PDB file of C-alpha atoms in Angstrom:
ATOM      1  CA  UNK O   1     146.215 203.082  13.793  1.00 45.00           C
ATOM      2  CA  UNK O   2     147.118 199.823  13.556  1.00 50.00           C
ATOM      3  CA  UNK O   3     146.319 197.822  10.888  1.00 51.00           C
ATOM      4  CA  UNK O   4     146.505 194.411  12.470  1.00 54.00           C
ATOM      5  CA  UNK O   5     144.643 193.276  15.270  1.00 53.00           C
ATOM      6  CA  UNK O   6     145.048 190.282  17.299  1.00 56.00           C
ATOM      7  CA  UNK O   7     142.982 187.727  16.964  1.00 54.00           C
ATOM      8  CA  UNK O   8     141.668 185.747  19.995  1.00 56.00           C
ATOM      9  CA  UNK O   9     140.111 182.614  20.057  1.00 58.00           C
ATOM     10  CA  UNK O  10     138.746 183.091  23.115  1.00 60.00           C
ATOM     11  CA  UNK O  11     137.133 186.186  23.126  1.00 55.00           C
ATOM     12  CA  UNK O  12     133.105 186.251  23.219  1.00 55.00           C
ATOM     13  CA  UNK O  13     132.793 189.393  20.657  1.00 54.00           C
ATOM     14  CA  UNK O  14     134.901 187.798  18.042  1.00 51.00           C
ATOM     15  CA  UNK O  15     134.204 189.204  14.465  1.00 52.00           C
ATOM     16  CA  UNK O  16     132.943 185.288  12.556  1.00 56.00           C
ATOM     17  CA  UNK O  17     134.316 184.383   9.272  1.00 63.00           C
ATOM     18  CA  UNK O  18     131.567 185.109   6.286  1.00 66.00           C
ATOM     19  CA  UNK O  19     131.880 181.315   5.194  1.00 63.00           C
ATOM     20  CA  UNK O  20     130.915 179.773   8.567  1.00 70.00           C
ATOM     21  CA  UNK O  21     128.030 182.361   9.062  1.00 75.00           C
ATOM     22  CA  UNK O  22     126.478 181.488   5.720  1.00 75.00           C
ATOM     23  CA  UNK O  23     127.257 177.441   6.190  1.00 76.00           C
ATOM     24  CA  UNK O  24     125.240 178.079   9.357  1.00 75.00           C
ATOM     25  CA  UNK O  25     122.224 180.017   7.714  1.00 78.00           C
ATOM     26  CA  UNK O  26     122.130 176.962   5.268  1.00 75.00           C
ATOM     27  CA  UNK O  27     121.965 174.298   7.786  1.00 78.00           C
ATOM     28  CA  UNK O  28     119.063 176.418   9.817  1.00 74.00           C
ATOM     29  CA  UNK O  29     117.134 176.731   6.560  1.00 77.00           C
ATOM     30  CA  UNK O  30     117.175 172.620   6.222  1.00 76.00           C
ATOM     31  CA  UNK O  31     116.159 172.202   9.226  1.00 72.00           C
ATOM     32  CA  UNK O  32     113.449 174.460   9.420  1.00 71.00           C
ATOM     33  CA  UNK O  33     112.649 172.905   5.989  1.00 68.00           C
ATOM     34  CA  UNK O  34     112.385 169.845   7.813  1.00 70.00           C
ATOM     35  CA  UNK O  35     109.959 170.522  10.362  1.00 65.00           C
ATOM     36  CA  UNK O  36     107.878 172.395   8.431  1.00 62.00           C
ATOM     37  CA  UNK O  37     107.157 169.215   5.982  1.00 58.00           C
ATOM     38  CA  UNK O  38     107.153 167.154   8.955  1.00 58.00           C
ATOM     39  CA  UNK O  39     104.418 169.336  10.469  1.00 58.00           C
ATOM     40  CA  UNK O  40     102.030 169.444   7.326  1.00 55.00           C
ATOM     41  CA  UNK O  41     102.352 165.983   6.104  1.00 56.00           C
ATOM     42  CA  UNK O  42      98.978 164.482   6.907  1.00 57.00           C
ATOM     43  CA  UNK O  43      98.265 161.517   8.307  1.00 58.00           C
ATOM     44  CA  UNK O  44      97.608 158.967   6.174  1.00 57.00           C
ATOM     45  CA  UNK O  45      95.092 156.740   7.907  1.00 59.00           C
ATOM     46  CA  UNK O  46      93.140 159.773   8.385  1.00 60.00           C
ATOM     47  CA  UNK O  47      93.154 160.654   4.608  1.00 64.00           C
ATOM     48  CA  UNK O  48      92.269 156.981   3.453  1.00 67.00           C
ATOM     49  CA  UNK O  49      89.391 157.272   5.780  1.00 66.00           C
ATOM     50  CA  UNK O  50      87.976 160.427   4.487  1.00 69.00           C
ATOM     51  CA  UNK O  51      88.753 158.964   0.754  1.00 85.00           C
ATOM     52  CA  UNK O  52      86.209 155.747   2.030  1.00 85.00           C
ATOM     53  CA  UNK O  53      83.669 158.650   3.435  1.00 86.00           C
ATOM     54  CA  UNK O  54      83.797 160.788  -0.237  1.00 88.00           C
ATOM     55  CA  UNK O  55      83.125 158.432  -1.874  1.00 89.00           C
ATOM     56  CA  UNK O  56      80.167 156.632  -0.263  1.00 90.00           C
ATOM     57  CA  UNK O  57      78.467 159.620  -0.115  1.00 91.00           C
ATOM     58  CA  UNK O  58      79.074 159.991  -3.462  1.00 92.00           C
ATOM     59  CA  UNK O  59      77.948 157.013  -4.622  1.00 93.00           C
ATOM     60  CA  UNK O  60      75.117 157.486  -2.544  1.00 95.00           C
ATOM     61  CA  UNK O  61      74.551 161.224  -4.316  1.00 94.00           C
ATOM     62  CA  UNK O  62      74.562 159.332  -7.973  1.00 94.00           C
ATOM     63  CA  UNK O  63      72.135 156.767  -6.413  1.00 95.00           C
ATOM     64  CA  UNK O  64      69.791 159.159  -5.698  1.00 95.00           C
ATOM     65  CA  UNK O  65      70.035 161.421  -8.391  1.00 95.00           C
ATOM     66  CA  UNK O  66      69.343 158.311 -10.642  1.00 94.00           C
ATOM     67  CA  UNK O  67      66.749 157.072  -8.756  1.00 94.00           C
ATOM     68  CA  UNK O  68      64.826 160.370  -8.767  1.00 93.00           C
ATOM     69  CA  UNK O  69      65.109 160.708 -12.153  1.00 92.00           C
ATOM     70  CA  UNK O  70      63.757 157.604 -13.188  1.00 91.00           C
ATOM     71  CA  UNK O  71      60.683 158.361 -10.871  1.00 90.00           C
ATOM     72  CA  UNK O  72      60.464 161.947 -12.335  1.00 90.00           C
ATOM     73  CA  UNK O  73      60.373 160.173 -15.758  1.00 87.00           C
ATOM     74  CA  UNK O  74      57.796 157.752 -15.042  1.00 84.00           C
ATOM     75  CA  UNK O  75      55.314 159.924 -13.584  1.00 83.00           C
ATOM     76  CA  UNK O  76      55.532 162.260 -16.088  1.00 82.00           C
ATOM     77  CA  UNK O  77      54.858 159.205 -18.777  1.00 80.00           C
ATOM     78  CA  UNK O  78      51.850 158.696 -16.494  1.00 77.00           C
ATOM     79  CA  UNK O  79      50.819 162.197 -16.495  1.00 75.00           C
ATOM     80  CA  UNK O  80      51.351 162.289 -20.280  1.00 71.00           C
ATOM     81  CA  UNK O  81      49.619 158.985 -21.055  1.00 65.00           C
ATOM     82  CA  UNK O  82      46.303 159.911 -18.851  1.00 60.00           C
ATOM     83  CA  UNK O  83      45.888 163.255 -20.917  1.00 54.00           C
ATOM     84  CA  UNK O  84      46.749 161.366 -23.893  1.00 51.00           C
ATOM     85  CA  UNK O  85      43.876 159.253 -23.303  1.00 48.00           C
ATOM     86  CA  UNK O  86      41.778 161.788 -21.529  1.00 46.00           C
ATOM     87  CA  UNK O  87      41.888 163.789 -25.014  1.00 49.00           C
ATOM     88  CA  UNK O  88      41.377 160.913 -27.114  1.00 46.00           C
ATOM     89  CA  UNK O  89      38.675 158.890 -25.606  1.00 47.00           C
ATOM     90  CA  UNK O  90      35.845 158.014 -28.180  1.00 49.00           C
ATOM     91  CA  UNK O  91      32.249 158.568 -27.995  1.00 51.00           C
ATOM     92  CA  UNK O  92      30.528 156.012 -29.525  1.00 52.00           C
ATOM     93  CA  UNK O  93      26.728 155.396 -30.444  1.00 52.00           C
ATOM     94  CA  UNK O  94      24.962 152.685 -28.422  1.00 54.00           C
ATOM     95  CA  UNK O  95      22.254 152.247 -30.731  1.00 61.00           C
ATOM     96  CA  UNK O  96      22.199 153.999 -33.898  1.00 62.00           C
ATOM     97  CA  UNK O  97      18.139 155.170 -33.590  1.00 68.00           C
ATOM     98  CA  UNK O  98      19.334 156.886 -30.228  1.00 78.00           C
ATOM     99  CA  UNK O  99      21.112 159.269 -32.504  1.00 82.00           C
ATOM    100  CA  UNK O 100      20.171 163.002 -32.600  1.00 82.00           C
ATOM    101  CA  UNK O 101      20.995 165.992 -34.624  1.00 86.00           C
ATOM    102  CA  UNK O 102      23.888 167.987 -32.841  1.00 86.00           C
ATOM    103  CA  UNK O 103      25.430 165.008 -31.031  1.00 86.00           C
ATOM    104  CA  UNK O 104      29.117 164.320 -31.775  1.00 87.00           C
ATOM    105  CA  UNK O 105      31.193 161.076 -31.366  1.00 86.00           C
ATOM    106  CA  UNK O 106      34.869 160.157 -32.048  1.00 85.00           C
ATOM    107  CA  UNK O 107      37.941 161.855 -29.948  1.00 85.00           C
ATOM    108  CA  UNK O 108      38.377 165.483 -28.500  1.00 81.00           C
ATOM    109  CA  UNK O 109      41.897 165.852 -29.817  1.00 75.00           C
ATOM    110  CA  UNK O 110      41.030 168.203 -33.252  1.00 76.00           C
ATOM    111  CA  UNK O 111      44.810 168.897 -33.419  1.00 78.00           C
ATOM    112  CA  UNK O 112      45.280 165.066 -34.725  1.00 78.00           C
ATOM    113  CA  UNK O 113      41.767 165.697 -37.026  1.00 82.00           C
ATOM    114  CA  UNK O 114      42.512 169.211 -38.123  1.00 82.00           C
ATOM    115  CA  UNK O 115      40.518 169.076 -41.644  1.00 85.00           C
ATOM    116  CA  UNK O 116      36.612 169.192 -41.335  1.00 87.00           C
ATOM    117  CA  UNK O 117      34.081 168.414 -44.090  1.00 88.00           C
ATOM    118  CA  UNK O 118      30.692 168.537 -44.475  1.00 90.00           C
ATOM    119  CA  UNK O 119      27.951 166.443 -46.446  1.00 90.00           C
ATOM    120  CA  UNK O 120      25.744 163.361 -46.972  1.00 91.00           C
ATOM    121  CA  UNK O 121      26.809 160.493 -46.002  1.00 89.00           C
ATOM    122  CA  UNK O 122      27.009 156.832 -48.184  1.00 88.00           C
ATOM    123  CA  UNK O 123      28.267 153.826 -47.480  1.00 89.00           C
ATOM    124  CA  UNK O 124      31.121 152.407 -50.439  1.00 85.00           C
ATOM    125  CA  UNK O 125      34.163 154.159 -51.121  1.00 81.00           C
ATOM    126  CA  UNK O 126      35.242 155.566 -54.507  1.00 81.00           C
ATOM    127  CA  UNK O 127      36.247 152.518 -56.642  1.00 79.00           C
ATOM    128  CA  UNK O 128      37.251 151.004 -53.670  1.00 77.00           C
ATOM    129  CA  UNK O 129      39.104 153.768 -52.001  1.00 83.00           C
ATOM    130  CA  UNK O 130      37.756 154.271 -48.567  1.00 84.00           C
ATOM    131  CA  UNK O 131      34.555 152.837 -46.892  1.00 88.00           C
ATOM    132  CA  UNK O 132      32.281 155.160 -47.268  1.00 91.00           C
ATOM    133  CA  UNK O 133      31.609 158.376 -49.130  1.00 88.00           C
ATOM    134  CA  UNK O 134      30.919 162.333 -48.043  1.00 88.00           C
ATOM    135  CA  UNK O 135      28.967 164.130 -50.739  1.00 86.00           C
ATOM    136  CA  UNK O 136      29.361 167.100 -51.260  1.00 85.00           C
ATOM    137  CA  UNK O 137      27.685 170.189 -52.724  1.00 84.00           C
ATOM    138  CA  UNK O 138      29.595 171.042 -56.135  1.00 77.00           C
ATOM    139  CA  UNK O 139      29.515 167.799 -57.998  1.00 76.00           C
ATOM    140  CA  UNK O 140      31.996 164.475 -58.105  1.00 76.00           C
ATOM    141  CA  UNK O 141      35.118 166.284 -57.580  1.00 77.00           C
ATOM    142  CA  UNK O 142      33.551 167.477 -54.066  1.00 82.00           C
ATOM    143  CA  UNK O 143      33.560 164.235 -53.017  1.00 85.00           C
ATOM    144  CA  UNK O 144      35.448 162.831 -50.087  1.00 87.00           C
ATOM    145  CA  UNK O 145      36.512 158.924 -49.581  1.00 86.00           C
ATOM    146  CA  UNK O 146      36.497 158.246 -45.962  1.00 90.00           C
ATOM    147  CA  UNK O 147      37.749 155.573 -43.487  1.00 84.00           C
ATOM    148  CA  UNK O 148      38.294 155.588 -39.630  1.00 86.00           C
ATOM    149  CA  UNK O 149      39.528 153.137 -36.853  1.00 81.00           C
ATOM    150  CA  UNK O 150      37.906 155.640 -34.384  1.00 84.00           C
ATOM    151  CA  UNK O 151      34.213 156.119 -35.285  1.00 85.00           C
ATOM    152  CA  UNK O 152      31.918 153.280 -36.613  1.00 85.00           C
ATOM    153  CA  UNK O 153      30.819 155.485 -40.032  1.00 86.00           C
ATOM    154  CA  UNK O 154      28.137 152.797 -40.708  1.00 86.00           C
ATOM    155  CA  UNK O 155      25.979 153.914 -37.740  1.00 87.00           C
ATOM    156  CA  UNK O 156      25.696 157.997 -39.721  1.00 85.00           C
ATOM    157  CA  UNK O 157      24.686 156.633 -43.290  1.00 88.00           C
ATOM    158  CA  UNK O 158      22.123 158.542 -44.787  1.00 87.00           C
ATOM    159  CA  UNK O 159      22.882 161.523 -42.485  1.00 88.00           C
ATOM    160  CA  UNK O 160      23.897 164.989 -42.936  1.00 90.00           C
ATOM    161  CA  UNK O 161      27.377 165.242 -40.388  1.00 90.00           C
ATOM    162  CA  UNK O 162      30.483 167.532 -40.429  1.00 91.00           C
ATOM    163  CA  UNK O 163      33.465 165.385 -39.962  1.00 89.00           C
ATOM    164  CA  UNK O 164      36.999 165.735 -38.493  1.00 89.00           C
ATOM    165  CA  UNK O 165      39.836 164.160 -39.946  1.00 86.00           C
ATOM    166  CA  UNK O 166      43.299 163.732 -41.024  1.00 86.00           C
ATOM    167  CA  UNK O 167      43.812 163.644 -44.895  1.00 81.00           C
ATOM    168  CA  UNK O 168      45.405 160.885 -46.861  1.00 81.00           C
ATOM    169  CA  UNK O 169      46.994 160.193 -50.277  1.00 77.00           C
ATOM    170  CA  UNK O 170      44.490 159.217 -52.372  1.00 74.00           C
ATOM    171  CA  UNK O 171      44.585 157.225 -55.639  1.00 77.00           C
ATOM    172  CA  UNK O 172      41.163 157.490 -57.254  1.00 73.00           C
ATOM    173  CA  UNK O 173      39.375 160.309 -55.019  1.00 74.00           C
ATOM    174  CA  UNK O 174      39.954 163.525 -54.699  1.00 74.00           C
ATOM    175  CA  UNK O 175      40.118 163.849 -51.383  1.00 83.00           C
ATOM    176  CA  UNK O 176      40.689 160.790 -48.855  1.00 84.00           C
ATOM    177  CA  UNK O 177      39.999 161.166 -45.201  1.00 86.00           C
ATOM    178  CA  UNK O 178      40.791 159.261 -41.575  1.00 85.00           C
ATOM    179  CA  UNK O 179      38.023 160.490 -39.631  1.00 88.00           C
ATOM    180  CA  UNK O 180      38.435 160.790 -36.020  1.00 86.00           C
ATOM    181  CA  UNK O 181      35.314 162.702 -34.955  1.00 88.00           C
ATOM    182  CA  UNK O 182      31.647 163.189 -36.394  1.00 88.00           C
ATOM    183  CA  UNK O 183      28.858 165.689 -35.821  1.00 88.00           C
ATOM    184  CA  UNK O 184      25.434 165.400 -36.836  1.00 88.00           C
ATOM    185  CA  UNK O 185      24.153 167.866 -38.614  1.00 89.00           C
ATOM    186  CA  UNK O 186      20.737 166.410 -39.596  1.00 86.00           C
ATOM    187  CA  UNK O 187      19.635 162.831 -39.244  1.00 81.00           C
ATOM    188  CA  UNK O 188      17.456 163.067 -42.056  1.00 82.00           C
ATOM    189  CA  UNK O 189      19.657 164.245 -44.674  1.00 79.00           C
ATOM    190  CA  UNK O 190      19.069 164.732 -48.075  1.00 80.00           C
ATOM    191  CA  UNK O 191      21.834 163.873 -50.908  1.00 80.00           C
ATOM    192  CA  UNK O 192      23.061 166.764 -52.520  1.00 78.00           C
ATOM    193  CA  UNK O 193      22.346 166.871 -56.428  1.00 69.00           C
ATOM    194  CA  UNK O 194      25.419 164.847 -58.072  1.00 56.00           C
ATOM    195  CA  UNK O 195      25.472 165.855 -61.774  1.00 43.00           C
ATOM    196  CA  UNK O 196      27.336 163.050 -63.686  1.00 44.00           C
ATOM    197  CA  UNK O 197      30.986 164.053 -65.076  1.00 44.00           C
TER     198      UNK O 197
END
């Protein structure tokens, strides 16, 4: 065999060098590079137009969202405020003579007034503490100083009534009530015995 061949230019079938196969590989892989970035590059008018879209229906979205949450807020202030005063409306006494045993005045709400009492009532406080007084059976240290903003006391004096209320510090008494609601018991009460301490 012959070790050396001759080498035509010119033949078809001619065996390539290694270095001009891979310098060709290289230059196909650029250009396919090329086109392919060429290909996926979007268009850029297109893109700032769908930028102006996102966010004005964004902005719209946040809008809305705030907008219904304000509303949601409000009614339910509404809703609370109308129970609020649905549970706390006061009963008051036209005319004090009208009065009968069994009828109560003052708010609904006894979750505000959770404390009850029961006894004679008397206008005056104790030494000034409260402005009127609920006697009670067991002597001085029974005795409960009242006040209310809600129910005119003045219109149950000399009445047995069961009271609701929210307790107080006191300084003098022993017990100091805001009254919020009153029940009479009897309209002709009768003081309970008071022995002097």
């Amino acid at each position: 065999m012959d070790l050396m061949q001759k080498l035509d230019l010119n033949a078809p079938n001619q065996p390539k060098n290694e270095v001009d196969e891979i310098m060709n590989m290289v230059q196909n892989q650029r250009l396919l590079h090329q086109e392919t970035a060429e290909s996926v590059t979007p268009n850029t008018s297109s893109k700032t137009a769908m930028n102006k879209k996102t966010k004005t229906l964004f902005i719209t979205f946040v809008l809305v969202a705030v907008a219904a949450g304000v509303l949601t807020g409000f009614g339910a202030n509404k809703l609370r405020k109308q129970k609020y005063v649905s549970d706390t409306t006061a009963v008051v006494a036209t005319d004090a003579t009208k009065i009968k045993n069994g009828d109560v005045f003052g708010v609904n709400d006894t979750s505000t007034f959770a404390q009850t009492a029961e006894g004679y009532l008397q206008k005056g406080g104790v030494d000034g503490e409260g402005s009127h007084t609920l006697l009670r059976e067991g002597g001085s240290s029974q005795t409960v100083a009242l006040t209310s903003s809600v129910v005119d006391l003045d219109q149950f004096v000399g009445m047995n009534i069961k009271i609701w209320g929210e307790t107080n510090s006191a300084q003098k008494s022993g017990w100091f009530m805001d009254v919020g609601r009153v029940e009479v018991v009897n309209t002709q009460g009768e003081s309970p015995a008071q022995s002097l301490e």
